Amino acid sequence: MTIPDVARHAGVGQATAARVLGGYGSASAATRERVLAAAAELGYSTNAVARSMISGRTDTLGVVVADVENAYFARAVRGIADVAAKAGLQAILANSDEDSEKEKAAVQLFIERRVDGLVVAPAATDDAHLARAVAAGIPVVLLDRVVTGAALDTVVVDNRGAVKAAVTRFTEAGHTRIAVITSAMPGDDGTRLAPGADIWTTTERVAGYRQALRAAGIPRSAELIRHTGYERAWARSAVLELMTSPNRPTALFTTDNVATLGTLDALLDLDARIPDDVSVIGFDDAEWTTLIRPRLSVVSQPVQELGGLAADILVRRINGAAARPRRHTLNTTYIARESTGPVPARARRLRAPTSSS
Amino acid sequence: MTIPDVARHAGVGQATAARVLGGYGSASAATRERVLAAAAELGYSTNAVARSMISGRTDTLGVVVADVENAYFARAVRGIADVAAKAGLQAILANSDEDSEKEKAAVQLFIERRVDGLVVAPAATDDAHLARAVAAGIPVVLLDRVVTGAALDTVVVDNRGAVKAAVTRFTEAGHTRIAVITSAMPGDDGTRLAPGADIWTTTERVAGYRQALRAAGIPRSAELIRHTGYERAWARSAVLELMTSPNRPTALFTTDNVATLGTLDALLDLDARIPDDVSVIGFDDAEWTTLIRPRLSVVSQPVQELGGLAADILVRRINGAAARPRRHTLNTTYIARESTGPVPARARRLRAPTSSS
DNA sequence: GGCAGAATTGATAACGTTACCAACGCGGTC
DNA sequence: GACCGCGTTGGTAACGTTATCAATTCTGCC
């Protein structure tokens, strides 16, 4: 059922029917009614593809995140979708799994789809593919991560400052052996980032950790920085090893949800008492952080707002706003709960679980 | 940059250039190379909108869920997106918030977009909008919930059987006062579903609970069935009230993640010991269920597979499979952990927290 | 060398909408 | 009564691709 069909059935010209059904131009009340009646009778429904063909807009937003299953991205996507929907846009989703090739392929597909805008949580460190989108007239907003050198709107939190402040709470309580557990692909030596896996967010958070130590005059120690990879079990075994090694840390900072889960798995397996044996602070508040005892102290970030702001900027750009792209930094909050305490007087012996698991 | 541009630049006819760039028909190696070179030089990128216009396919899938932020739907969406991507399709996302009007609007939009297929976790109990999609040639697969009377492929788990089996573990352990906590909008009396909010999944799970009680010869008791609404805090206060009332239950079954969280909040606030004071089984395994002590026993469902299967069926239908629509029921697993035990000898006094929270 | 058949090529018609422009009818004004 | 202007109307081009089909070139074989 097309506009010519409806026009014929209503006994008006195509252009007239098109104006009524498309909601543009003018038409008398009488004809409008007649066209609408004919459309209803024939079960006409607009073909958005044909509309996009000529209008040049698709009313869609491309969204590239690492993984929607991850609670962080799920919340961000929700924020994006809500703001987009309010502006009459829908979101097309793509998961990159932190693989920059997948990201590039997704962006290319979105360009071909002629999406009106693009939100990307970049895994890639170069921006050639994003520049191509911009060159094609598609505004791009970066989410969660900065790509250095890219002239793009970016929505992030002050990761470095947030972590520095959190770790400083450890140093002020007297902790000197403070470890950081982070999910990023481990390199050959198990402590460095693999090439291409240097996610900005992680880098910044580890930098914040380093700054806090430096400010407190604590020498850095490589074995206290653990890049474990994006698997809860890997974080667990890293912490298991760390906490049973001589001269173990008295405080742990985890930079993301997966690392936090694995770390707590390990601590539970070791029967470590928090915060008596070890203090813990995590990044990102999750629904379960108040469900465990002691409750977990965390750095919380406004994830949904982050997504909403990204979509908002995009909508503005789509509507023609031409301001110079800039970085938008939202505030994090430190939520003090019960997982931090003073340095233990002496290290209680922890033993790894005998039953393998 | 369009095909005519490339053709001109390469010195070939439009149709030839189109064949090379579109990857169909035949072309000699020499011309192919020439066209590709011209395309690269001009920075040509296919216009998928124009392609859809004539091919009739958009290579997109519409997905309507209640809320991506919900871990269940996030996992399902991931499953859908993965299978779809493998078939060259992308997913467009819409959140219904369990509002059937929003759902209908989203479906209408998807029809206009000419998506190739539709996955819906229906909040609505009628299927007129879905029938319209099917009439428009768009295959529809229902996810997580059955719409009675709708002749549509449906991917679900055996909710009733799963809950019956789980609750039967309570009755076999001697429990007779077993409550069920469920997130669904409460009606006026606080125990019944509001009109339009009778989500199939919830109905089935409560039915399974009833069957288990009947099989054990336990009379039903209205105050032990709590519909709390989709807010963790509401579930918490319902359980707070329930557990401080005379003749309180000795076992709790929670039918969804939100209800489980609120229930555990309440139990923690009451200093109730699990399973000494009260046994608990939840529906749906979450990442934190092994992080609390005691570990939570749950009914686990293969969420990602559910989504994947839905997408798989859709892909098959898009490719012309004409089998009669049927219901696909996947298996749940009961994971026995530490939150269940025998009936307590006598009810230890529980008191509501004095500090409001 | 000629011919059948296959491979390659190009012109042109769709797809269904919006954009553009000319034509029409009606009322008010000089 | 003629004229101007405005609201309404309809014809037609355009968007950029794929599909169709006829024309052309190439290949192998008798």
mmCIF file of C-alpha atoms in Angstrom, chain B residues 44-350:
data_model
loop_
_atom_site.group_PDB
_atom_site.id
_atom_site.type_symbol
_atom_site.label_atom_id
_atom_site.label_comp_id
_atom_site.label_asym_id
_atom_site.label_seq_id
_atom_site.Cartn_x
_atom_site.Cartn_y
_atom_site.Cartn_z
ATOM 1 C CA TYR B 44 32.566 5.915 -2.049
ATOM 2 C CA SER B 45 30.437 4.147 0.528
ATOM 3 C CA THR B 46 27.283 2.192 -0.247
ATOM 4 C CA ASN B 47 24.016 3.852 0.616
ATOM 5 C CA ALA B 48 22.177 1.137 2.481
ATOM 6 C CA VAL B 49 18.972 3.174 2.452
ATOM 7 C CA ALA B 50 18.807 3.183 -1.324
ATOM 8 C CA ARG B 51 19.671 -0.480 -1.350
ATOM 9 C CA SER B 52 16.850 -1.272 1.064
ATOM 10 C CA MET B 53 14.516 0.800 -1.047
ATOM 11 C CA ILE B 54 14.695 -1.585 -3.897
ATOM 12 C CA SER B 55 15.840 -4.846 -2.317
ATOM 13 C CA GLY B 56 13.062 -4.691 0.250
ATOM 14 C CA ARG B 57 15.382 -5.824 3.025
ATOM 15 C CA THR B 58 16.819 -3.513 5.681
ATOM 16 C CA ASP B 59 19.088 -6.035 7.390
ATOM 17 C CA THR B 60 17.743 -4.892 10.713
ATOM 18 C CA LEU B 61 15.883 -6.571 13.540
ATOM 19 C CA GLY B 62 13.534 -4.708 15.856
ATOM 20 C CA VAL B 63 13.861 -5.651 19.514
ATOM 21 C CA VAL B 64 11.290 -4.635 22.116
ATOM 22 C CA VAL B 65 12.112 -5.432 25.725
ATOM 23 C CA ALA B 66 10.917 -3.979 29.004
ATOM 24 C CA ASP B 67 14.252 -2.437 29.942
ATOM 25 C CA VAL B 68 17.814 -3.094 28.741
ATOM 26 C CA GLU B 69 19.114 -1.959 32.063
ATOM 27 C CA ASN B 70 17.588 -5.081 33.548
ATOM 28 C CA ALA B 71 20.304 -7.763 33.522
ATOM 29 C CA TYR B 72 17.883 -10.327 32.147
ATOM 30 C CA PHE B 73 17.027 -8.312 29.073
ATOM 31 C CA ALA B 74 20.583 -7.120 28.643
ATOM 32 C CA ARG B 75 21.723 -10.719 28.347
ATOM 33 C CA ALA B 76 18.866 -11.583 26.030
ATOM 34 C CA VAL B 77 19.664 -8.608 23.806
ATOM 35 C CA ARG B 78 23.263 -9.689 23.669
ATOM 36 C CA GLY B 79 22.191 -13.148 22.575
ATOM 37 C CA ILE B 80 19.959 -11.677 19.906
ATOM 38 C CA ALA B 81 22.581 -9.234 18.641
ATOM 39 C CA ASP B 82 25.254 -11.931 18.376
ATOM 40 C CA VAL B 83 23.178 -14.312 16.305
ATOM 41 C CA ALA B 84 21.805 -11.444 14.232
ATOM 42 C CA ALA B 85 25.286 -10.090 13.520
ATOM 43 C CA LYS B 86 26.381 -13.492 12.298
ATOM 44 C CA ALA B 87 23.537 -13.321 9.774
ATOM 45 C CA GLY B 88 24.448 -9.778 8.749
ATOM 46 C CA LEU B 89 21.664 -8.098 10.684
ATOM 47 C CA GLN B 90 21.776 -5.325 13.251
ATOM 48 C CA ALA B 91 19.365 -4.830 16.128
ATOM 49 C CA ILE B 92 17.331 -1.709 16.791
ATOM 50 C CA LEU B 93 16.390 -1.401 20.427
ATOM 51 C CA ALA B 94 13.208 -0.166 22.088
ATOM 52 C CA ASN B 95 12.327 -0.192 25.794
ATOM 53 C CA SER B 96 8.680 -0.644 26.689
ATOM 54 C CA ASP B 97 8.921 -0.299 30.483
ATOM 55 C CA GLU B 98 6.150 -2.920 30.646
ATOM 56 C CA ASP B 99 3.829 -0.328 29.142
ATOM 57 C CA SER B 100 1.760 -1.884 26.389
ATOM 58 C CA GLU B 101 1.156 1.489 24.760
ATOM 59 C CA LYS B 102 4.887 2.104 24.443
ATOM 60 C CA GLU B 103 5.245 -1.388 23.081
ATOM 61 C CA LYS B 104 2.614 -0.793 20.428
ATOM 62 C CA ALA B 105 4.160 2.496 19.411
ATOM 63 C CA ALA B 106 7.566 0.842 19.096
ATOM 64 C CA VAL B 107 6.179 -1.999 16.986
ATOM 65 C CA GLN B 108 4.416 0.491 14.725
ATOM 66 C CA LEU B 109 7.682 2.386 14.293
ATOM 67 C CA PHE B 110 9.481 -0.842 13.446
ATOM 68 C CA ILE B 111 6.868 -1.681 10.817
ATOM 69 C CA GLU B 112 7.390 1.718 9.218
ATOM 70 C CA ARG B 113 11.138 1.149 9.346
ATOM 71 C CA ARG B 114 10.548 -2.094 7.458
ATOM 72 C CA VAL B 115 12.690 -4.139 9.814
ATOM 73 C CA ASP B 116 13.234 -7.684 8.562
ATOM 74 C CA GLY B 117 12.098 -9.252 11.807
ATOM 75 C CA LEU B 118 10.844 -8.479 15.281
ATOM 76 C CA VAL B 119 11.700 -9.869 18.712
ATOM 77 C CA VAL B 120 9.225 -8.805 21.368
ATOM 78 C CA ALA B 121 9.065 -9.490 25.086
ATOM 79 C CA PRO B 122 5.400 -8.568 25.225
ATOM 80 C CA ALA B 123 3.895 -6.516 28.006
ATOM 81 C CA ALA B 124 0.641 -6.280 26.079
ATOM 82 C CA THR B 125 -1.792 -9.183 26.321
ATOM 83 C CA ASP B 126 -3.374 -8.686 22.948
ATOM 84 C CA ASP B 127 -1.545 -9.214 19.703
ATOM 85 C CA ALA B 128 -3.262 -6.861 17.260
ATOM 86 C CA HIS B 129 -0.084 -4.832 16.786
ATOM 87 C CA LEU B 130 1.965 -7.973 16.287
ATOM 88 C CA ALA B 131 -0.562 -9.365 13.826
ATOM 89 C CA ARG B 132 -0.213 -6.128 11.899
ATOM 90 C CA ALA B 133 3.522 -6.689 11.662
ATOM 91 C CA VAL B 134 3.021 -10.235 10.434
ATOM 92 C CA ALA B 135 0.462 -8.993 7.916
ATOM 93 C CA ALA B 136 3.106 -6.570 6.691
ATOM 94 C CA GLY B 137 5.375 -9.544 6.068
ATOM 95 C CA ILE B 138 7.530 -9.103 9.153
ATOM 96 C CA PRO B 139 8.099 -12.316 11.107
ATOM 97 C CA VAL B 140 7.671 -11.918 14.868
ATOM 98 C CA VAL B 141 9.164 -13.990 17.668
ATOM 99 C CA LEU B 142 7.961 -13.633 21.235
ATOM 100 C CA LEU B 143 10.616 -13.756 23.929
ATOM 101 C CA ASP B 144 10.261 -14.730 27.580
ATOM 102 C CA ARG B 145 6.473 -14.508 27.523
ATOM 103 C CA VAL B 146 3.551 -16.206 25.839
ATOM 104 C CA VAL B 147 0.647 -14.264 24.394
ATOM 105 C CA THR B 148 -2.302 -16.652 24.546
ATOM 106 C CA GLY B 149 -4.077 -16.974 21.255
ATOM 107 C CA ALA B 150 -1.282 -15.506 19.197
ATOM 108 C CA ALA B 151 -0.020 -17.765 16.417
ATOM 109 C CA LEU B 152 3.599 -16.714 16.822
ATOM 110 C CA ASP B 153 6.912 -18.387 17.454
ATOM 111 C CA THR B 154 7.623 -18.090 21.121
ATOM 112 C CA VAL B 155 10.795 -18.745 23.081
ATOM 113 C CA VAL B 156 10.327 -19.295 26.795
ATOM 114 C CA VAL B 157 11.322 -21.451 29.723
ATOM 115 C CA ASP B 158 8.979 -23.693 31.669
ATOM 116 C CA ASN B 159 8.372 -21.143 34.387
ATOM 117 C CA ARG B 160 5.528 -22.986 36.011
ATOM 118 C CA GLY B 161 7.366 -26.290 36.167
ATOM 119 C CA ALA B 162 10.573 -24.674 37.354
ATOM 120 C CA VAL B 163 8.891 -22.849 40.206
ATOM 121 C CA LYS B 164 6.807 -25.862 41.115
ATOM 122 C CA ALA B 165 9.963 -27.951 41.391
ATOM 123 C CA ALA B 166 11.752 -25.292 43.432
ATOM 124 C CA VAL B 167 8.870 -24.721 45.829
ATOM 125 C CA THR B 168 8.457 -28.476 46.170
ATOM 126 C CA ARG B 169 11.940 -28.542 47.688
ATOM 127 C CA PHE B 170 10.516 -26.298 50.382
ATOM 128 C CA THR B 171 7.488 -28.505 50.988
ATOM 129 C CA GLU B 172 9.591 -31.666 51.047
ATOM 130 C CA ALA B 173 11.794 -30.066 53.672
ATOM 131 C CA GLY B 174 8.648 -29.634 55.750
ATOM 132 C CA HIS B 175 7.921 -25.975 55.102
ATOM 133 C CA THR B 176 4.244 -25.086 55.099
ATOM 134 C CA ARG B 177 4.344 -21.313 55.410
ATOM 135 C CA ILE B 178 5.929 -20.431 52.076
ATOM 136 C CA ALA B 179 5.635 -16.929 50.684
ATOM 137 C CA VAL B 180 6.208 -15.760 47.120
ATOM 138 C CA ILE B 181 7.518 -12.271 46.386
ATOM 139 C CA THR B 182 6.992 -11.038 42.881
ATOM 140 C CA SER B 183 7.520 -7.811 41.004
ATOM 141 C CA ALA B 184 4.347 -6.881 39.197
ATOM 142 C CA MET B 185 2.282 -3.766 39.683
ATOM 143 C CA PRO B 186 0.159 -4.249 42.778
ATOM 144 C CA GLY B 187 -3.578 -3.737 42.477
ATOM 145 C CA ASP B 188 -5.706 -1.880 44.992
ATOM 146 C CA ASP B 189 -5.548 -4.585 47.599
ATOM 147 C CA GLY B 190 -1.799 -4.936 47.247
ATOM 148 C CA THR B 191 -1.933 -8.600 46.337
ATOM 149 C CA ARG B 192 -3.413 -8.760 42.892
ATOM 150 C CA LEU B 193 -2.126 -7.663 39.571
ATOM 151 C CA ALA B 194 -3.298 -4.344 38.265
ATOM 152 C CA PRO B 195 -5.215 -4.565 35.015
ATOM 153 C CA GLY B 196 -2.891 -4.705 32.045
ATOM 154 C CA ALA B 197 0.059 -5.688 34.179
ATOM 155 C CA ASP B 198 -0.467 -9.421 34.109
ATOM 156 C CA ILE B 199 2.867 -10.420 32.712
ATOM 157 C CA TRP B 200 2.698 -14.027 31.595
ATOM 158 C CA THR B 201 5.977 -14.963 33.216
ATOM 159 C CA THR B 202 4.857 -13.806 36.634
ATOM 160 C CA THR B 203 1.462 -15.440 36.302
ATOM 161 C CA GLU B 204 3.099 -18.744 35.401
ATOM 162 C CA ARG B 205 5.561 -18.594 38.243
ATOM 163 C CA VAL B 206 2.854 -17.882 40.785
ATOM 164 C CA ALA B 207 0.819 -20.701 39.242
ATOM 165 C CA GLY B 208 3.789 -23.021 39.717
ATOM 166 C CA TYR B 209 3.966 -21.969 43.350
ATOM 167 C CA ARG B 210 0.257 -22.719 43.775
ATOM 168 C CA GLN B 211 0.633 -26.122 42.146
ATOM 169 C CA ALA B 212 3.464 -27.052 44.475
ATOM 170 C CA LEU B 213 1.390 -26.117 47.508
ATOM 171 C CA ARG B 214 -1.626 -28.005 46.219
ATOM 172 C CA ALA B 215 0.468 -31.082 45.531
ATOM 173 C CA ALA B 216 1.708 -30.952 49.100
ATOM 174 C CA GLY B 217 -1.769 -30.449 50.470
ATOM 175 C CA ILE B 218 -1.002 -27.022 51.867
ATOM 176 C CA PRO B 219 -3.952 -24.604 51.815
ATOM 177 C CA ARG B 220 -3.263 -21.389 50.001
ATOM 178 C CA SER B 221 -3.058 -18.163 51.936
ATOM 179 C CA ALA B 222 -3.510 -14.819 50.189
ATOM 180 C CA GLU B 223 -1.190 -12.860 52.491
ATOM 181 C CA LEU B 224 1.710 -15.074 51.477
ATOM 182 C CA ILE B 225 1.527 -13.895 47.861
ATOM 183 C CA ARG B 226 3.065 -10.454 47.518
ATOM 184 C CA HIS B 227 3.010 -8.461 44.315
ATOM 185 C CA THR B 228 5.306 -5.595 45.080
ATOM 186 C CA GLY B 229 5.919 -3.641 41.890
ATOM 187 C CA TYR B 230 9.133 -3.068 40.003
ATOM 188 C CA GLU B 231 11.039 -1.338 42.754
ATOM 189 C CA ARG B 232 13.567 -2.974 44.973
ATOM 190 C CA ALA B 233 12.462 -0.796 47.898
ATOM 191 C CA TRP B 234 8.869 -1.933 47.538
ATOM 192 C CA ALA B 235 9.859 -5.571 47.701
ATOM 193 C CA ARG B 236 11.933 -4.738 50.755
ATOM 194 C CA SER B 237 9.059 -3.166 52.643
ATOM 195 C CA ALA B 238 6.680 -5.959 51.660
ATOM 196 C CA VAL B 239 9.091 -8.514 53.126
ATOM 197 C CA LEU B 240 9.735 -6.337 56.175
ATOM 198 C CA GLU B 241 6.031 -6.358 56.883
ATOM 199 C CA LEU B 242 5.618 -10.021 56.041
ATOM 200 C CA MET B 243 8.464 -11.188 58.272
ATOM 201 C CA THR B 244 7.389 -9.167 61.295
ATOM 202 C CA SER B 245 3.770 -10.253 61.095
ATOM 203 C CA PRO B 246 2.496 -13.020 63.344
ATOM 204 C CA ASN B 247 2.731 -16.496 61.911
ATOM 205 C CA ARG B 248 5.420 -15.423 59.486
ATOM 206 C CA PRO B 249 6.623 -17.632 56.638
ATOM 207 C CA THR B 250 9.619 -19.927 57.039
ATOM 208 C CA ALA B 251 10.494 -19.944 53.345
ATOM 209 C CA LEU B 252 10.530 -17.312 50.632
ATOM 210 C CA PHE B 253 10.482 -17.696 46.892
ATOM 211 C CA THR B 254 11.296 -14.627 44.820
ATOM 212 C CA THR B 255 10.239 -14.673 41.192
ATOM 213 C CA ASP B 256 12.682 -12.167 39.736
ATOM 214 C CA ASN B 257 15.885 -10.283 40.324
ATOM 215 C CA VAL B 258 14.306 -7.091 41.673
ATOM 216 C CA ALA B 259 12.171 -9.016 44.142
ATOM 217 C CA THR B 260 15.217 -11.022 45.226
ATOM 218 C CA LEU B 261 17.268 -7.900 45.878
ATOM 219 C CA GLY B 262 14.522 -6.238 47.921
ATOM 220 C CA THR B 263 13.871 -9.431 49.859
ATOM 221 C CA LEU B 264 17.514 -9.807 50.819
ATOM 222 C CA ASP B 265 17.625 -6.123 51.783
ATOM 223 C CA ALA B 266 14.774 -6.726 54.196
ATOM 224 C CA LEU B 267 16.236 -9.926 55.614
ATOM 225 C CA LEU B 268 19.553 -8.204 56.191
ATOM 226 C CA ASP B 269 17.820 -5.292 57.912
ATOM 227 C CA LEU B 270 15.931 -7.700 60.148
ATOM 228 C CA ASP B 271 19.124 -9.561 60.992
ATOM 229 C CA ALA B 272 17.351 -12.689 59.905
ATOM 230 C CA ARG B 273 19.630 -15.696 59.552
ATOM 231 C CA ILE B 274 19.429 -17.587 56.299
ATOM 232 C CA PRO B 275 18.544 -20.425 56.288
ATOM 233 C CA ASP B 276 18.180 -20.779 60.065
ATOM 234 C CA ASP B 277 15.350 -18.277 60.364
ATOM 235 C CA VAL B 278 14.094 -18.415 56.826
ATOM 236 C CA SER B 279 14.951 -20.290 53.635
ATOM 237 C CA VAL B 280 15.205 -18.416 50.344
ATOM 238 C CA ILE B 281 15.195 -19.436 46.691
ATOM 239 C CA GLY B 282 15.358 -16.883 43.903
ATOM 240 C CA PHE B 283 14.513 -16.969 40.245
ATOM 241 C CA ASP B 284 17.278 -16.063 37.822
ATOM 242 C CA ASP B 285 20.943 -16.412 38.652
ATOM 243 C CA ALA B 286 22.833 -13.134 38.977
ATOM 244 C CA GLU B 287 26.537 -12.419 39.194
ATOM 245 C CA TRP B 288 26.325 -11.658 42.910
ATOM 246 C CA THR B 289 24.471 -14.764 44.087
ATOM 247 C CA THR B 290 27.739 -16.506 44.964
ATOM 248 C CA LEU B 291 29.125 -13.379 46.571
ATOM 249 C CA ILE B 292 26.739 -13.270 49.499
ATOM 250 C CA ARG B 293 26.881 -15.597 52.462
ATOM 251 C CA PRO B 294 25.084 -17.927 52.493
ATOM 252 C CA ARG B 295 25.225 -18.314 48.731
ATOM 253 C CA LEU B 296 21.800 -18.015 47.206
ATOM 254 C CA SER B 297 20.045 -21.053 45.755
ATOM 255 C CA VAL B 298 18.340 -20.142 42.512
ATOM 256 C CA VAL B 299 16.460 -21.275 39.475
ATOM 257 C CA SER B 300 18.737 -20.435 36.588
ATOM 258 C CA GLN B 301 17.601 -19.900 33.029
ATOM 259 C CA PRO B 302 19.670 -19.826 29.826
ATOM 260 C CA VAL B 303 18.940 -16.200 29.010
ATOM 261 C CA GLN B 304 21.469 -15.623 26.270
ATOM 262 C CA GLU B 305 20.439 -18.848 24.525
ATOM 263 C CA LEU B 306 16.849 -17.703 24.729
ATOM 264 C CA GLY B 307 17.715 -14.539 22.854
ATOM 265 C CA GLY B 308 19.952 -16.390 20.443
ATOM 266 C CA LEU B 309 17.240 -18.892 19.635
ATOM 267 C CA ALA B 310 14.735 -16.106 19.037
ATOM 268 C CA ALA B 311 17.094 -14.441 16.572
ATOM 269 C CA ASP B 312 17.857 -17.780 14.969
ATOM 270 C CA ILE B 313 14.201 -18.519 14.325
ATOM 271 C CA LEU B 314 13.787 -15.045 12.911
ATOM 272 C CA VAL B 315 16.709 -15.458 10.541
ATOM 273 C CA ARG B 316 15.258 -18.725 9.322
ATOM 274 C CA ARG B 317 11.858 -17.143 8.736
ATOM 275 C CA ILE B 318 13.435 -14.214 6.929
ATOM 276 C CA ASN B 319 15.117 -16.712 4.662
ATOM 277 C CA GLY B 320 11.734 -18.119 3.818
ATOM 278 C CA ALA B 321 11.149 -20.925 6.305
ATOM 279 C CA ALA B 322 7.386 -21.393 6.412
ATOM 280 C CA ALA B 323 6.914 -23.887 9.240
ATOM 281 C CA ARG B 324 3.922 -23.402 11.499
ATOM 282 C CA PRO B 325 4.812 -21.138 14.434
ATOM 283 C CA ARG B 326 5.380 -23.028 17.622
ATOM 284 C CA ARG B 327 6.486 -22.614 21.189
ATOM 285 C CA HIS B 328 10.096 -23.410 22.067
ATOM 286 C CA THR B 329 10.591 -24.223 25.715
ATOM 287 C CA LEU B 330 14.137 -24.220 27.086
ATOM 288 C CA ASN B 331 15.171 -25.909 30.301
ATOM 289 C CA THR B 332 15.908 -24.192 33.572
ATOM 290 C CA THR B 333 18.361 -25.511 36.132
ATOM 291 C CA TYR B 334 17.964 -25.517 39.873
ATOM 292 C CA ILE B 335 21.239 -24.540 41.490
ATOM 293 C CA ALA B 336 21.320 -25.746 45.075
ATOM 294 C CA ARG B 337 23.511 -23.532 47.203
ATOM 295 C CA GLU B 338 23.246 -22.600 50.870
ATOM 296 C CA SER B 339 20.147 -20.529 51.367
ATOM 297 C CA THR B 340 17.720 -23.365 52.058
ATOM 298 C CA GLY B 341 17.326 -25.487 55.170
ATOM 299 C CA PRO B 342 14.816 -27.246 57.387
ATOM 300 C CA VAL B 343 11.918 -25.520 59.138
ATOM 301 C CA PRO B 344 13.241 -23.649 62.207
ATOM 302 C CA ALA B 345 12.265 -25.288 65.484
ATOM 303 C CA ARG B 346 10.772 -22.059 66.747
ATOM 304 C CA ALA B 347 10.546 -18.575 65.358
ATOM 305 C CA ARG B 348 13.288 -16.334 66.632
ATOM 306 C CA ARG B 349 12.054 -12.814 67.204
ATOM 307 C CA LEU B 350 12.845 -10.459 64.328
#
